[in-house]
Amino acid sequence: MTTRVARQARIVELVTGKEIRSQTELAGLLAEDGIDVTQATLSRDLDELGAVKLRGPDGGQPVYVIPEDGSPVQGVQGGTARLSRLLGDLLVSAEGSGNLTVLRTPPGAAQFLASAIDRSAMEEVAGTIAGDDTLMVVAREPLTGGELAERLRELAAQQSNSTQDAEDSARGRAVRHDRTTPYEEQNHE
């Protein structure tokens, strides 16, 4: 089983390296790499990556392209919703110092999360720098790194709560809105 992060990274490699004209073609290339994916999952991945179909300069058949990192793909609202989902899945911890916020992720996910932060077009963020499992986010003045860390934790909690609410609703359970994030539980025990 391949993680979403690894699958999406491979999709980016394929789309940027080849002219892919359909989701069926992309699914076939992923299958050759041992990554089996449903059409719904592939469609969601392409949407999250900001992939669009464009005609080449020769006017031929449209191919998938993924905008370069840093371009606001879906505008602030769509980018923030995507960021909330990714933070809910990937954020291990967030700590502020001065105008910097240090985020920790699972190994290999920091660059993916940094790209999502850049694409979200959050006005609070001046920029990001990422390694393997750690990224630094520069807060735009007058915001502090601690305030930005709190904002990012809140976005992660929105995803955690909405995901849990959907699961609870599907199971017929009452929906609670007083949960804390795993980060808060870890640091407030």
Tab-separated table of C-alpha atoms in Angstrom:
chain	number	residue	atom	x	y	z
A	1	MET	CA	0.000	0.000	0.000
A	2	THR	CA	1.383	3.382	-1.012
A	3	THR	CA	0.879	6.504	1.090
A	4	ARG	CA	-0.940	9.472	-0.388
A	5	VAL	CA	2.225	11.571	-0.136
A	6	ALA	CA	4.274	9.017	-2.093
A	7	ARG	CA	1.494	8.484	-4.638
A	8	GLN	CA	1.080	12.211	-5.234
A	9	ALA	CA	4.847	12.665	-5.517
A	10	ARG	CA	4.897	9.985	-8.230
A	11	ILE	CA	1.964	11.680	-10.004
A	12	VAL	CA	3.937	14.942	-10.064
A	13	GLU	CA	6.957	13.110	-11.533
A	14	LEU	CA	4.847	11.466	-14.227
A	15	VAL	CA	2.872	14.587	-15.172
A	16	THR	CA	5.969	16.781	-15.355
A	17	GLY	CA	7.973	14.158	-17.251
A	18	LYS	CA	5.434	12.944	-19.819
A	19	GLU	CA	2.520	14.227	-21.840
A	20	ILE	CA	-0.417	12.570	-20.090
A	21	ARG	CA	-3.761	13.066	-21.796
A	22	SER	CA	-6.182	11.183	-19.528
A	23	GLN	CA	-6.696	9.866	-16.038
A	24	THR	CA	-6.869	6.364	-17.528
A	25	GLU	CA	-3.391	6.827	-19.014
A	26	LEU	CA	-2.068	8.143	-15.687
A	27	ALA	CA	-3.667	5.268	-13.756
A	28	GLY	CA	-1.972	2.824	-16.144
A	29	LEU	CA	1.443	4.410	-15.583
A	30	LEU	CA	0.914	4.309	-11.821
A	31	ALA	CA	-0.119	0.643	-12.054
A	32	GLU	CA	3.138	-0.111	-13.904
A	33	ASP	CA	4.903	1.311	-10.837
A	34	GLY	CA	2.841	-0.939	-8.555
A	35	ILE	CA	0.519	1.859	-7.428
A	36	ASP	CA	-3.111	0.807	-7.844
A	37	VAL	CA	-5.510	3.725	-7.592
A	38	THR	CA	-9.237	4.207	-8.157
A	39	GLN	CA	-10.486	6.879	-10.535
A	40	ALA	CA	-12.022	8.807	-7.622
A	41	THR	CA	-8.737	8.837	-5.702
A	42	LEU	CA	-6.775	9.828	-8.796
A	43	SER	CA	-9.216	12.645	-9.515
A	44	ARG	CA	-8.902	13.895	-5.918
A	45	ASP	CA	-5.092	13.683	-6.087
A	46	LEU	CA	-4.991	15.692	-9.316
A	47	ASP	CA	-7.291	18.295	-7.787
A	48	GLU	CA	-5.161	18.577	-4.628
A	49	LEU	CA	-2.023	18.938	-6.728
A	50	GLY	CA	-3.641	21.706	-8.767
A	51	ALA	CA	-3.330	19.758	-12.016
A	52	VAL	CA	-5.145	21.175	-15.021
A	53	LYS	CA	-5.447	20.127	-18.659
A	54	LEU	CA	-4.011	22.576	-21.168
A	55	ARG	CA	-3.492	22.472	-24.911
A	56	GLY	CA	0.078	22.710	-26.064
A	57	PRO	CA	1.331	25.509	-28.312
A	58	ASP	CA	0.609	23.322	-31.346
A	59	GLY	CA	-3.099	23.225	-30.407
A	60	GLY	CA	-3.107	19.428	-30.101
A	61	GLN	CA	-4.816	17.314	-27.491
A	62	PRO	CA	-4.787	18.770	-23.978
A	63	VAL	CA	-2.333	17.307	-21.473
A	64	TYR	CA	-2.151	17.480	-17.693
A	65	VAL	CA	0.157	20.082	-16.207
A	66	ILE	CA	0.907	20.938	-12.602
A	67	PRO	CA	1.756	24.589	-11.907
A	68	GLU	CA	5.180	25.271	-10.453
A	69	ASP	CA	5.440	25.408	-6.668
A	70	GLY	CA	4.333	28.654	-5.150
A	71	SER	CA	1.580	29.546	-7.583
A	72	PRO	CA	-1.819	30.027	-5.966
A	73	VAL	CA	-3.775	27.370	-7.803
A	74	GLN	CA	-7.262	27.518	-6.336
A	75	GLY	CA	-7.258	30.924	-4.689
A	76	VAL	CA	-7.171	31.499	-0.962
A	77	GLN	CA	-10.356	29.619	-0.030
A	78	GLY	CA	-9.660	26.438	-2.025
A	79	GLY	CA	-5.998	26.460	-1.089
A	80	THR	CA	-6.787	26.859	2.609
A	81	ALA	CA	-9.263	23.955	2.515
A	82	ARG	CA	-6.592	21.751	0.920
A	83	LEU	CA	-4.026	22.981	3.425
A	84	SER	CA	-6.353	22.147	6.306
A	85	ARG	CA	-6.686	18.564	5.007
A	86	LEU	CA	-2.938	18.156	4.621
A	87	LEU	CA	-2.139	19.697	8.009
A	88	GLY	CA	-4.650	17.335	9.617
A	89	ASP	CA	-2.859	14.400	7.979
A	90	LEU	CA	0.781	15.498	8.205
A	91	LEU	CA	1.377	17.940	11.067
A	92	VAL	CA	3.240	16.297	13.954
A	93	SER	CA	4.117	19.490	15.841
A	94	ALA	CA	4.303	23.266	15.437
A	95	GLU	CA	6.504	25.639	17.429
A	96	GLY	CA	7.053	29.372	17.057
A	97	SER	CA	10.087	31.559	17.723
A	98	GLY	CA	10.330	35.212	16.711
A	99	ASN	CA	8.703	35.443	13.288
A	100	LEU	CA	9.467	31.789	12.459
A	101	THR	CA	7.343	28.679	12.834
A	102	VAL	CA	8.950	25.236	12.798
A	103	LEU	CA	6.669	22.419	11.656
A	104	ARG	CA	7.477	18.727	11.981
A	105	THR	CA	6.009	16.086	9.679
A	106	PRO	CA	6.475	12.361	9.063
A	107	PRO	CA	9.687	11.592	7.120
A	108	GLY	CA	9.500	12.711	3.497
A	109	ALA	CA	6.434	14.947	3.894
A	110	ALA	CA	7.934	18.364	4.708
A	111	GLN	CA	8.454	19.518	1.111
A	112	PHE	CA	4.953	18.422	0.155
A	113	LEU	CA	3.441	20.357	3.091
A	114	ALA	CA	5.623	23.408	2.332
A	115	SER	CA	4.337	23.402	-1.243
A	116	ALA	CA	0.743	23.257	0.036
A	117	ILE	CA	1.397	26.201	2.371
A	118	ASP	CA	2.913	28.185	-0.498
A	119	ARG	CA	0.004	27.346	-2.807
A	120	SER	CA	-2.611	28.223	-0.191
A	121	ALA	CA	-1.747	31.913	-0.650
A	122	MET	CA	-2.126	32.582	3.092
A	123	GLU	CA	-1.440	36.264	3.640
A	124	GLU	CA	0.118	35.422	7.028
A	125	VAL	CA	2.971	33.514	5.329
A	126	ALA	CA	5.979	35.200	3.710
A	127	GLY	CA	7.559	31.899	2.613
A	128	THR	CA	8.698	28.379	3.501
A	129	ILE	CA	11.881	26.313	3.548
A	130	ALA	CA	11.653	22.521	3.819
A	131	GLY	CA	13.896	19.580	4.543
A	132	ASP	CA	12.861	15.937	4.892
A	133	ASP	CA	10.652	16.043	7.994
A	134	THR	CA	10.950	19.666	9.148
A	135	LEU	CA	9.923	22.930	7.567
A	136	MET	CA	10.336	26.543	8.537
A	137	VAL	CA	7.531	28.970	7.801
A	138	VAL	CA	8.276	32.705	7.915
A	139	ALA	CA	5.402	34.717	9.396
A	140	ARG	CA	4.573	38.016	7.739
A	141	GLU	CA	4.795	40.966	10.158
A	142	PRO	CA	3.183	41.857	12.512
A	143	LEU	CA	2.313	38.176	13.103
A	144	THR	CA	4.684	36.199	15.332
A	145	GLY	CA	5.875	32.664	14.748
A	146	GLY	CA	3.881	31.517	17.777
A	147	GLU	CA	0.684	33.074	16.425
A	148	LEU	CA	1.235	31.449	13.040
A	149	ALA	CA	1.923	28.082	14.718
A	150	GLU	CA	-1.407	28.398	16.536
A	151	ARG	CA	-3.212	29.289	13.278
A	152	LEU	CA	-1.737	26.232	11.540
A	153	ARG	CA	-2.674	23.976	14.491
A	154	GLU	CA	-6.235	25.359	14.268
A	155	LEU	CA	-6.356	24.507	10.554
A	156	ALA	CA	-5.128	20.972	11.339
A	157	ALA	CA	-7.777	20.633	14.058
A	158	GLN	CA	-10.515	21.702	11.615
A	159	GLN	CA	-9.575	18.783	9.399
A	160	SER	CA	-9.304	16.353	12.317
A	161	ASN	CA	-12.686	17.419	13.646
A	162	SER	CA	-14.457	17.367	10.268
A	163	THR	CA	-12.990	13.949	9.431
A	164	GLN	CA	-13.985	12.534	12.813
A	165	ASP	CA	-17.425	14.183	12.558
A	166	ALA	CA	-17.989	12.538	9.169
A	167	GLU	CA	-16.905	9.154	10.546
A	168	ASP	CA	-19.089	9.576	13.639
A	169	SER	CA	-22.086	10.656	11.555
A	170	ALA	CA	-21.619	7.682	9.233
A	171	ARG	CA	-21.678	5.389	12.272
A	172	GLY	CA	-24.731	7.121	13.729
A	173	ARG	CA	-22.843	8.609	16.670
A	174	ALA	CA	-23.421	12.032	18.137
A	175	VAL	CA	-20.936	14.580	16.805
A	176	ARG	CA	-18.711	16.268	19.420
A	177	HIS	CA	-16.976	19.605	18.929
A	178	ASP	CA	-14.855	19.717	22.082
A	179	ARG	CA	-11.929	17.586	20.858
A	180	THR	CA	-8.307	18.608	21.068
A	181	THR	CA	-5.713	17.922	18.403
A	182	PRO	CA	-3.174	15.131	18.911
A	183	TYR	CA	-0.567	17.886	19.298
A	184	GLU	CA	-2.540	19.518	22.133
A	185	GLU	CA	-3.137	16.181	23.843
A	186	GLN	CA	0.577	15.373	23.686
A	187	ASN	CA	1.626	18.728	25.154
A	188	HIS	CA	-1.070	19.152	27.788
A	189	GLU	CA	-0.995	15.810	29.590
